[in-house]
């Protein structure tokens, strides 16, 4: 059994490797990767391992970006200190979702679960076994954002929001009524809280809804240019590494 560990903290990676070896000394940890960039490069250049242990928050982004930039055919056990990514984890090849600090018994149970599902059976990308669980969990997506307008508090429905964006160290939501409101989240945090069927992160600055734009234009270096509704920003570009995932999102 071959395992890849994706973890940006050296001590945490070493601990995971030790726990895996305690579980079964015959398991081979073929690689330890510490970033989205190195993980994408490794998966592009090597055969898929049997299993990946993947931290969610890495130094250069969140590990879900790996799935947008390359094909990950192996099952994944996610590890994280935060529980807000649980729903999104099960949208990809997830076997289990372990909160840090990692409990050895929980890791053992997760690997046992992998064996029961996959050992001796073909690998099935995007494991359909979790479809029922996803239906149960989707209600956990954030449905409203509370904003402050002067001395007043207002609740904005997710269905009223066209896009989220960052500007001068603040994050804003933009509504269908052409209004902008500051929110107490980063764009990355919002991405983890909203339904990925409804919103897509096109670049570091923008997270957009399906009904948020007038036009999509082919742009230089295999990128795409978006004409957002109500926006004076004429340089809204889908990052090159996001184009493939964006087209798949549009085609759902």
Coordinates of N, CA and C in Angstrom, one line a residue, residues 10-234:
X10 N 6.2 20.5 8.9 CA 7.1 19.3 9.0 C 6.8 18.4 10.1
X11 N 6.6 19.0 11.3 CA 6.3 18.1 12.5 C 5.0 17.4 12.3
X12 N 4.0 18.0 11.7 CA 2.7 17.3 11.5 C 2.9 16.2 10.5
X13 N 3.7 16.5 9.4 CA 3.9 15.4 8.4 C 4.6 14.2 9.0
X14 N 5.6 14.5 9.8 CA 6.4 13.4 10.5 C 5.5 12.6 11.4
X15 N 4.6 13.3 12.1 CA 3.7 12.7 13.0 C 2.7 11.8 12.3
X16 N 2.2 12.2 11.2 CA 1.3 11.4 10.3 C 2.0 10.2 9.8
X17 N 3.2 10.4 9.4 CA 4.0 9.2 8.9 C 4.2 8.2 10.0
X18 N 4.5 8.7 11.2 CA 4.7 7.8 12.3 C 3.5 7.1 12.7
X19 N 2.3 7.7 12.7 CA 1.1 7.1 13.0 C 0.7 6.0 11.9
X20 N 1.0 6.3 10.7 CA 0.7 5.4 9.6 C 1.6 4.1 9.8
X21 N 2.9 4.3 10.1 CA 3.8 3.2 10.3 C 3.4 2.4 11.6
X22 N 2.9 3.1 12.6 CA 2.4 2.3 13.8 C 1.2 1.5 13.4
X23 N 0.4 2.0 12.5 CA -0.8 1.2 12.1 C -0.4 0.0 11.3
X24 N 0.6 0.2 10.3 CA 1.0 -0.9 9.5 C 2.4 -0.6 9.0
X25 N 3.5 -1.3 9.5 CA 4.8 -1.0 9.1 C 5.1 -1.2 7.6
X26 N 4.2 -2.0 6.9 CA 4.4 -2.3 5.5 C 3.9 -1.3 4.6
X27 N 3.1 -0.3 5.1 CA 2.7 0.8 4.3 C 3.9 1.7 3.9
X28 N 4.0 2.0 2.6 CA 5.1 2.8 2.1 C 4.6 4.3 1.9
X29 N 5.2 5.2 2.6 CA 5.0 6.6 2.4 C 5.9 7.1 1.2
X30 N 5.3 7.2 0.0 CA 6.2 7.4 -1.2 C 6.6 8.8 -1.3
X31 N 5.8 9.8 -0.7 CA 6.2 11.2 -0.9 C 5.5 12.0 0.2
X32 N 6.2 13.1 0.7 CA 5.6 14.1 1.5 C 5.7 15.4 0.8
X33 N 4.5 16.0 0.5 CA 4.4 17.3 -0.2 C 3.9 18.4 0.7
X34 N 4.4 19.6 0.4 CA 4.1 20.7 1.4 C 3.3 21.9 0.8
X35 N 2.8 21.7 -0.5 CA 2.1 22.9 -1.1 C 1.2 22.4 -2.2
X36 N 0.3 23.3 -2.6 CA -0.6 23.0 -3.7 C 0.3 22.9 -5.0
X37 N 1.3 23.8 -5.2 CA 2.1 23.7 -6.4 C 2.9 22.4 -6.5
X38 N 3.6 22.0 -5.4 CA 4.4 20.8 -5.5 C 3.5 19.6 -5.7
X39 N 2.3 19.6 -5.1 CA 1.3 18.5 -5.2 C 0.8 18.3 -6.6
X40 N 0.5 19.4 -7.2 CA 0.0 19.4 -8.6 C 1.1 18.8 -9.5
X41 N 2.3 19.3 -9.3 CA 3.4 18.8 -10.1 C 3.7 17.3 -9.9
X42 N 3.6 16.9 -8.6 CA 3.8 15.5 -8.3 C 2.7 14.6 -9.0
X43 N 1.5 14.9 -8.8 CA 0.4 14.1 -9.4 C 0.4 14.1 -10.9
X44 N 0.9 15.2 -11.5 CA 1.1 15.2 -13.0 C 2.2 14.3 -13.5
X45 N 3.1 14.0 -12.6 CA 4.4 13.3 -13.0 C 4.5 11.9 -12.5
X46 N 3.6 11.4 -11.6 CA 3.7 10.1 -11.0 C 2.4 9.3 -11.0
X47 N 2.5 8.0 -11.0 CA 1.3 7.2 -10.9 C 0.6 7.5 -9.6
X48 N -0.7 7.3 -9.6 CA -1.5 7.6 -8.4 C -1.2 6.6 -7.3
X49 N -1.0 7.2 -6.1 CA -0.8 6.3 -4.9 C -2.1 5.6 -4.6
X50 N -2.1 4.7 -3.6 CA -3.3 4.0 -3.2 C -4.2 5.0 -2.4
X51 N -3.6 5.9 -1.6 CA -4.3 6.8 -0.7 C -3.5 8.0 -0.5
X52 N -4.1 9.1 -0.2 CA -3.5 10.4 0.1 C -4.0 10.9 1.4
X53 N -3.1 11.3 2.3 CA -3.5 12.0 3.5 C -3.2 13.5 3.3
X54 N -4.2 14.3 3.3 CA -4.1 15.7 2.8 C -4.6 16.7 3.8
X55 N -3.7 17.6 4.2 CA -4.1 18.7 5.0 C -4.9 19.7 4.1
X56 N -5.8 20.4 4.7 CA -6.6 21.3 3.8 C -6.0 22.7 3.6
X57 N -5.5 23.3 4.7 CA -4.9 24.6 4.6 C -3.4 24.5 4.4
X58 N -2.9 24.8 3.2 CA -1.5 24.7 2.9 C -0.9 26.1 2.8
X59 N 0.4 26.2 2.7 CA 1.0 27.5 2.7 C 0.6 28.4 1.5
X60 N 0.4 27.8 0.4 CA 0.1 28.6 -0.8 C -1.4 28.4 -1.3
X61 N -2.3 28.0 -0.4 CA -3.7 27.9 -0.7 C -4.3 26.7 0.0
X62 N -5.5 26.4 -0.4 CA -6.2 25.2 0.2 C -6.1 24.0 -0.7
X63 N -6.1 22.8 -0.2 CA -5.8 21.7 -1.0 C -6.9 21.3 -2.0
X64 N -8.1 21.9 -1.9 CA -9.1 21.7 -2.9 C -8.6 22.2 -4.3
X65 N -7.7 23.2 -4.3 CA -7.2 23.7 -5.5 C -6.4 22.7 -6.3
X66 N -5.9 21.7 -5.6 CA -5.2 20.6 -6.3 C -6.1 19.9 -7.3
X67 N -7.4 19.7 -6.8 CA -8.3 18.9 -7.6 C -8.8 19.7 -8.9
X68 N -8.6 21.1 -8.8 CA -9.0 21.9 -9.9 C -7.9 22.0 -10.9
X69 N -6.7 21.7 -10.5 CA -5.5 21.9 -11.4 C -4.9 20.6 -11.9
X70 N -5.3 19.4 -11.4 CA -4.8 18.1 -11.9 C -5.8 17.1 -11.5
X71 N -5.7 15.9 -12.1 CA -6.5 14.7 -11.9 C -6.0 14.0 -10.7
X72 N -6.8 13.9 -9.6 CA -6.4 13.1 -8.4 C -7.3 11.9 -8.4
X73 N -6.7 10.7 -8.7 CA -7.5 9.5 -8.9 C -7.6 8.7 -7.6
X74 N -6.7 9.0 -6.7 CA -6.7 8.2 -5.4 C -7.7 8.7 -4.4
X75 N -8.2 7.8 -3.5 CA -9.0 8.3 -2.4 C -8.2 9.2 -1.5
X76 N -8.9 10.0 -0.7 CA -8.2 11.0 0.2 C -8.8 11.0 1.6
X77 N -7.9 11.0 2.6 CA -8.3 11.3 4.0 C -7.8 12.7 4.3
X78 N -8.8 13.6 4.5 CA -8.4 15.0 4.8 C -8.1 15.2 6.3
X79 N -7.1 16.0 6.6 CA -6.8 16.4 8.0 C -6.8 17.9 8.1
X80 N -7.4 18.4 9.1 CA -7.5 19.9 9.3 C -7.8 20.3 10.7
X81 N -7.4 21.5 11.1 CA -7.7 22.0 12.4 C -9.1 22.7 12.4
X82 N -9.8 22.7 11.3 CA -11.0 23.5 11.1 C -12.1 22.5 10.6
X83 N -13.3 22.7 11.0 CA -14.4 21.8 10.6 C -15.3 22.4 9.5
X84 N -15.0 23.7 9.1 CA -15.9 24.3 8.1 C -15.8 23.7 6.7
X85 N -14.7 22.9 6.5 CA -14.5 22.4 5.1 C -15.1 21.0 4.9
X86 N -15.9 20.5 5.9 CA -16.3 19.1 5.8 C -17.2 18.8 4.6
X87 N -18.1 19.7 4.3 CA -19.0 19.5 3.1 C -18.2 19.5 1.8
X88 N -17.3 20.4 1.7 CA -16.5 20.5 0.5 C -15.6 19.3 0.3
X89 N -15.1 18.8 1.4 CA -14.2 17.6 1.4 C -14.9 16.4 0.7
X90 N -16.2 16.3 0.9 CA -16.9 15.1 0.4 C -17.4 15.4 -1.0
X91 N -17.1 16.5 -1.6 CA -17.3 16.8 -3.0 C -16.2 16.2 -3.9
X92 N -15.1 15.9 -3.3 CA -14.0 15.3 -4.0 C -13.8 13.8 -3.5
X93 N -12.6 13.3 -3.7 CA -12.3 11.9 -3.4 C -12.2 11.5 -2.0
X94 N -13.1 12.0 -1.1 CA -12.8 11.9 0.3 C -13.3 10.6 0.9
X95 N -12.4 9.9 1.7 CA -12.8 8.7 2.5 C -13.2 9.2 3.9
X96 N -12.5 10.1 4.4 CA -12.8 10.6 5.8 C -12.2 12.0 6.0
X97 N -12.6 12.6 7.1 CA -12.3 14.0 7.4 C -11.9 14.0 8.9
X98 N -10.6 14.2 9.2 CA -10.1 14.1 10.6 C -9.7 15.4 11.1
X99 N -10.1 15.8 12.3 CA -9.8 17.0 12.9 C -8.5 16.9 13.7
X100 N -7.6 17.9 13.6 CA -6.4 17.9 14.3 C -6.7 18.4 15.8
X101 N -5.9 17.9 16.8 CA -4.8 16.9 16.6 C -5.4 15.5 16.3
X102 N -4.6 14.9 15.4 CA -5.1 13.6 14.9 C -5.1 12.5 16.0
X103 N -6.2 11.9 16.1 CA -6.4 10.8 17.1 C -6.0 9.5 16.4
X104 N -5.0 8.8 16.9 CA -4.5 7.5 16.2 C -5.6 6.5 15.9
X105 N -6.6 6.4 16.8 CA -7.7 5.5 16.6 C -8.6 6.0 15.5
X106 N -8.8 7.3 15.3 CA -9.6 7.8 14.2 C -8.8 7.6 12.9
X107 N -7.5 7.8 12.9 CA -6.8 7.5 11.7 C -6.8 6.1 11.3
X108 N -6.7 5.2 12.3 CA -6.8 3.8 12.0 C -8.2 3.4 11.4
X109 N -9.2 4.0 12.0 CA -10.6 3.7 11.5 C -10.7 4.2 10.1
X110 N -10.1 5.3 9.8 CA -10.2 5.9 8.4 C -9.5 5.0 7.4
X111 N -8.4 4.5 7.7 CA -7.6 3.6 6.8 C -8.4 2.3 6.7
X112 N -9.0 1.8 7.8 CA -9.8 0.6 7.7 C -11.0 0.8 6.8
X113 N -11.6 2.0 6.8 CA -12.7 2.3 6.0 C -12.3 2.3 4.5
X114 N -11.1 2.9 4.2 CA -10.5 2.8 2.9 C -10.4 1.4 2.4
X115 N -9.9 0.5 3.2 CA -9.6 -0.9 2.8 C -10.9 -1.6 2.5
X116 N -11.9 -1.3 3.3 CA -13.2 -2.0 3.1 C -13.9 -1.6 1.8
X117 N -13.7 -0.3 1.5 CA -14.3 0.2 0.2 C -13.5 -0.1 -1.0
X118 N -12.2 0.0 -0.9 CA -11.4 0.0 -2.1 C -10.4 -1.1 -2.4
X119 N -9.9 -1.8 -1.4 CA -8.9 -2.8 -1.6 C -9.6 -4.0 -2.4
X120 N -9.0 -4.3 -3.5 CA -9.5 -5.4 -4.3 C -10.6 -4.9 -5.3
X121 N -10.9 -3.6 -5.3 CA -11.9 -3.1 -6.3 C -11.3 -2.0 -7.1
X122 N -11.8 -1.8 -8.3 CA -11.3 -0.7 -9.1 C -11.5 0.7 -8.5
X123 N -10.5 1.6 -8.7 CA -10.6 2.9 -8.2 C -11.7 3.7 -9.0
X124 N -12.6 4.3 -8.4 CA -13.7 5.0 -9.0 C -13.5 6.5 -8.7
X125 N -13.2 7.4 -9.7 CA -13.0 8.8 -9.4 C -14.3 9.4 -8.9
X126 N -14.1 10.4 -8.0 CA -15.3 11.1 -7.4 C -16.3 10.2 -6.8
X127 N -15.8 9.6 -5.8 CA -16.5 8.4 -5.1 C -18.0 8.6 -4.9
X128 N -18.8 7.9 -5.7 CA -20.3 8.1 -5.6 C -20.9 7.6 -4.3
X129 N -20.1 6.8 -3.6 CA -20.6 6.3 -2.3 C -21.0 7.4 -1.4
X130 N -20.5 8.6 -1.5 CA -20.8 9.7 -0.6 C -22.0 10.6 -1.1
X131 N -22.7 10.2 -2.2 CA -23.8 11.0 -2.7 C -24.9 11.2 -1.6
X132 N -25.2 10.2 -0.9 CA -26.3 10.3 0.1 C -25.9 11.2 1.2
X133 N -24.6 11.1 1.6 CA -24.1 11.9 2.7 C -24.1 13.4 2.2
X134 N -23.7 13.6 1.0 CA -23.7 15.0 0.5 C -25.1 15.6 0.5
X135 N -26.1 14.8 0.2 CA -27.5 15.3 0.2 C -27.9 15.8 1.6
X136 N -27.4 15.0 2.6 CA -27.6 15.3 4.0 C -26.9 16.6 4.5
X137 N -25.7 16.8 3.9 CA -24.8 17.8 4.4 C -25.0 19.2 3.7
X138 N -25.7 19.2 2.5 CA -25.7 20.4 1.8 C -26.5 21.5 2.5
X139 N -27.3 21.2 3.4 CA -28.0 22.3 4.2 C -27.0 23.0 5.1
X140 N -25.8 22.5 5.2 CA -24.8 23.2 6.0 C -24.1 24.4 5.3
X141 N -24.4 24.5 3.9 CA -23.8 25.7 3.2 C -24.4 26.9 3.8
X142 N -23.7 28.0 3.8 CA -24.1 29.3 4.3 C -25.2 29.8 3.4
X143 N -26.3 30.2 4.0 CA -27.5 30.7 3.2 C -27.7 32.2 3.3
X144 N -27.1 32.8 4.3 CA -27.2 34.3 4.4 C -25.9 34.9 5.0
X145 N -25.7 36.2 4.7 CA -24.6 36.9 5.3 C -25.1 38.1 6.0
X146 N -24.7 38.3 7.2 CA -25.2 39.5 8.0 C -24.2 40.6 7.8
X147 N -24.7 41.8 7.4 CA -23.9 43.0 7.1 C -24.4 44.1 8.0
X148 N -23.5 45.1 8.2 CA -23.9 46.3 8.9 C -24.0 47.5 8.0
X149 N -25.1 48.2 8.1 CA -25.3 49.4 7.3 C -25.5 50.6 8.2
X150 N -24.5 51.4 8.5 CA -24.6 52.4 9.5 C -24.9 51.8 10.8
X151 N -26.0 52.2 11.5 CA -26.4 51.6 12.7 C -27.3 50.4 12.6
X152 N -27.5 50.0 11.4 CA -28.5 48.9 11.1 C -27.8 47.6 10.7
X153 N -28.5 46.5 11.1 CA -28.0 45.2 10.7 C -28.9 44.6 9.6
X154 N -28.4 44.1 8.6 CA -29.2 43.5 7.5 C -28.7 42.1 7.2
X155 N -29.6 41.2 6.8 CA -29.2 39.9 6.4 C -29.5 39.7 4.9
X156 N -28.4 39.3 4.2 CA -28.5 39.2 2.7 C -28.6 37.7 2.4
X157 N -29.6 37.3 1.6 CA -29.7 35.9 1.2 C -28.6 35.6 0.2
X158 N -28.1 34.4 0.2 CA -27.1 33.9 -0.8 C -27.6 34.1 -2.2
X159 N -28.9 33.9 -2.4 CA -29.5 34.0 -3.8 C -29.5 35.5 -4.3
X160 N -29.3 36.4 -3.5 CA -29.2 37.8 -3.9 C -27.8 38.3 -4.3
X161 N -26.8 37.4 -4.0 CA -25.4 37.8 -4.2 C -24.9 37.4 -5.6
X162 N -24.3 38.3 -6.3 CA -23.7 38.0 -7.6 C -22.3 37.6 -7.5
X163 N -21.5 38.2 -6.6 CA -20.1 37.9 -6.5 C -19.6 38.5 -5.2
X164 N -18.5 37.9 -4.8 CA -17.7 38.3 -3.6 C -16.3 38.8 -4.2
X165 N -15.7 39.8 -3.6 CA -14.4 40.2 -4.1 C -13.6 40.9 -3.0
X166 N -12.3 41.0 -3.2 CA -11.5 41.6 -2.2 C -11.0 42.9 -2.8
X167 N -10.8 43.9 -2.0 CA -10.4 45.3 -2.4 C -9.7 46.0 -1.2
X168 N -8.5 46.3 -1.4 CA -7.8 47.1 -0.3 C -7.9 46.4 1.1
X169 N -7.6 45.1 1.1 CA -7.6 44.4 2.4 C -9.0 44.2 3.0
X170 N -10.0 44.4 2.3 CA -11.4 44.2 2.7 C -12.1 43.2 1.7
X171 N -13.1 42.6 2.2 CA -13.9 41.7 1.3 C -15.3 42.2 1.2
X172 N -15.9 42.2 0.0 CA -17.2 42.7 -0.2 C -18.1 41.7 -0.9
X173 N -19.4 41.8 -0.7 CA -20.3 41.0 -1.5 C -21.1 42.1 -2.4
X174 N -21.4 41.6 -3.6 CA -22.1 42.5 -4.5 C -23.4 41.9 -4.8
X175 N -24.5 42.6 -4.7 CA -25.9 42.1 -4.9 C -26.4 42.4 -6.2
X176 N -27.5 41.6 -6.5 CA -28.2 41.9 -7.8 C -28.9 43.3 -7.9
X177 N -29.0 43.9 -6.7 CA -29.5 45.3 -6.7 C -28.4 46.3 -6.9
X178 N -27.2 45.9 -7.2 CA -26.1 46.7 -7.5 C -25.6 47.4 -6.2
X179 N -25.5 46.7 -5.1 CA -25.0 47.3 -3.9 C -23.9 46.4 -3.4
X180 N -22.9 47.1 -2.8 CA -21.7 46.5 -2.2 C -21.7 46.6 -0.7
X181 N -21.4 45.5 0.0 CA -21.3 45.5 1.4 C -20.1 44.8 1.9
X182 N -19.4 45.4 2.9 CA -18.2 44.8 3.5 C -18.7 43.6 4.4
X183 N -18.0 42.5 4.4 CA -18.3 41.4 5.2 C -17.0 41.0 6.0
X184 N -17.2 40.3 7.1 CA -16.1 40.0 8.0 C -15.5 38.6 7.7
X185 N -15.3 38.4 6.4 CA -14.7 37.1 5.9 C -13.6 37.4 4.8
X186 N -12.7 36.6 4.7 CA -11.8 36.7 3.5 C -12.5 35.9 2.4
X187 N -12.1 36.2 1.1 CA -12.7 35.5 0.0 C -12.4 34.0 0.1
X188 N -11.3 33.6 0.6 CA -11.0 32.2 0.8 C -12.0 31.5 1.8
X189 N -12.3 32.3 2.9 CA -13.2 31.8 3.9 C -14.6 31.6 3.3
X190 N -15.0 32.6 2.5 CA -16.3 32.6 1.9 C -16.4 31.4 1.0
X191 N -15.3 31.1 0.2 CA -15.3 30.0 -0.7 C -15.6 28.7 0.0
X192 N -15.1 28.5 1.2 CA -15.3 27.3 2.0 C -16.7 27.2 2.6
X193 N -17.4 28.3 2.6 CA -18.7 28.3 3.3 C -19.9 28.2 2.3
X194 N -19.7 28.6 1.1 CA -20.8 28.6 0.1 C -20.8 27.4 -0.8
X195 N -22.0 27.1 -1.4 CA -22.1 26.0 -2.2 C -21.3 26.1 -3.5
X196 N -20.4 25.2 -3.7 CA -19.5 25.3 -4.9 C -20.3 25.1 -6.2
X197 N -21.5 24.6 -6.1 CA -22.4 24.5 -7.3 C -22.8 25.9 -7.8
X198 N -22.9 26.8 -6.8 CA -23.4 28.1 -7.1 C -22.3 29.2 -7.3
X199 N -21.2 29.0 -6.7 CA -20.1 30.0 -6.7 C -18.8 29.3 -7.1
X200 N -18.0 30.1 -7.9 CA -16.7 29.6 -8.4 C -15.6 30.6 -8.2
X201 N -14.5 30.2 -7.7 CA -13.4 31.1 -7.4 C -12.5 31.2 -8.7
X202 N -12.7 32.3 -9.4 CA -12.0 32.4 -10.7 C -10.6 32.9 -10.6
X203 N -10.3 33.6 -9.5 CA -8.9 34.0 -9.2 C -8.8 34.4 -7.7
X204 N -7.7 35.0 -7.3 CA -7.5 35.3 -5.9 C -8.5 36.4 -5.4
X205 N -9.0 37.2 -6.4 CA -9.8 38.4 -6.0 C -11.3 38.1 -6.0
X206 N -11.8 37.2 -7.0 CA -13.2 37.1 -7.2 C -13.7 35.7 -7.0
X207 N -14.9 35.6 -6.4 CA -15.7 34.4 -6.2 C -17.1 34.7 -6.8
X208 N -17.5 34.1 -7.9 CA -18.6 34.6 -8.7 C -19.7 33.6 -8.8
X209 N -21.0 34.0 -8.9 CA -22.1 33.2 -9.1 C -22.4 33.0 -10.6
X210 N -23.2 32.0 -11.0 CA -23.5 31.7 -12.4 C -24.1 32.8 -13.1
X211 N -24.9 33.6 -12.4 CA -25.7 34.7 -13.0 C -25.1 36.1 -12.9
X212 N -23.7 36.1 -12.7 CA -23.1 37.3 -12.3 C -22.4 38.1 -13.5
X213 N -22.5 37.5 -14.7 CA -21.7 38.1 -15.8 C -22.6 38.3 -17.0
X214 N -22.1 39.2 -17.9 CA -22.7 39.4 -19.2 C -22.1 38.6 -20.3
X215 N -20.8 38.4 -20.2 CA -20.1 37.8 -21.3 C -18.8 37.1 -20.8
X216 N -18.3 36.1 -21.6 CA -17.0 35.5 -21.3 C -16.3 35.6 -22.6
X217 N -15.0 36.1 -22.5 CA -14.3 36.3 -23.8 C -12.9 35.6 -23.7
X218 N -12.5 34.9 -24.8 CA -11.2 34.3 -24.8 C -10.2 35.4 -24.7
X219 N -9.1 35.1 -23.9 CA -8.1 36.1 -23.6 C -6.7 35.4 -23.8
X220 N -5.7 36.2 -23.7 CA -4.3 35.7 -23.9 C -3.9 34.6 -23.0
X221 N -2.9 33.8 -23.4 CA -2.3 32.8 -22.6 C -3.4 31.8 -22.1
X222 N -4.4 31.4 -23.0 CA -5.4 30.4 -22.6 C -6.3 30.8 -21.5
X223 N -6.4 32.1 -21.2 CA -7.2 32.6 -20.1 C -8.6 33.0 -20.6
X224 N -9.4 33.4 -19.7 CA -10.7 33.9 -20.1 C -11.0 35.2 -19.4
X225 N -11.7 36.1 -20.0 CA -12.0 37.4 -19.5 C -13.5 37.5 -19.2
X226 N -13.9 37.9 -18.0 CA -15.3 38.0 -17.6 C -15.8 39.4 -17.5
X227 N -16.9 39.7 -18.1 CA -17.6 41.0 -18.0 C -18.7 40.8 -16.9
X228 N -18.3 41.3 -15.7 CA -19.2 41.1 -14.6 C -20.3 42.2 -14.6
X229 N -21.5 41.8 -14.2 CA -22.6 42.8 -14.1 C -22.2 43.9 -13.1
X230 N -22.6 45.1 -13.4 CA -22.4 46.3 -12.5 C -21.0 46.6 -12.2
X231 N -20.0 46.1 -12.9 CA -18.6 46.2 -12.5 C -17.9 47.2 -13.4
X232 N -17.0 48.0 -12.8 CA -16.1 48.9 -13.6 C -14.8 48.2 -13.7
X233 N -14.6 47.1 -13.2 CA -13.3 46.4 -13.3 C -13.3 45.7 -14.7
X234 N -12.4 46.1 -15.5 CA -12.3 45.6 -16.9 C -11.2 44.5 -17.0

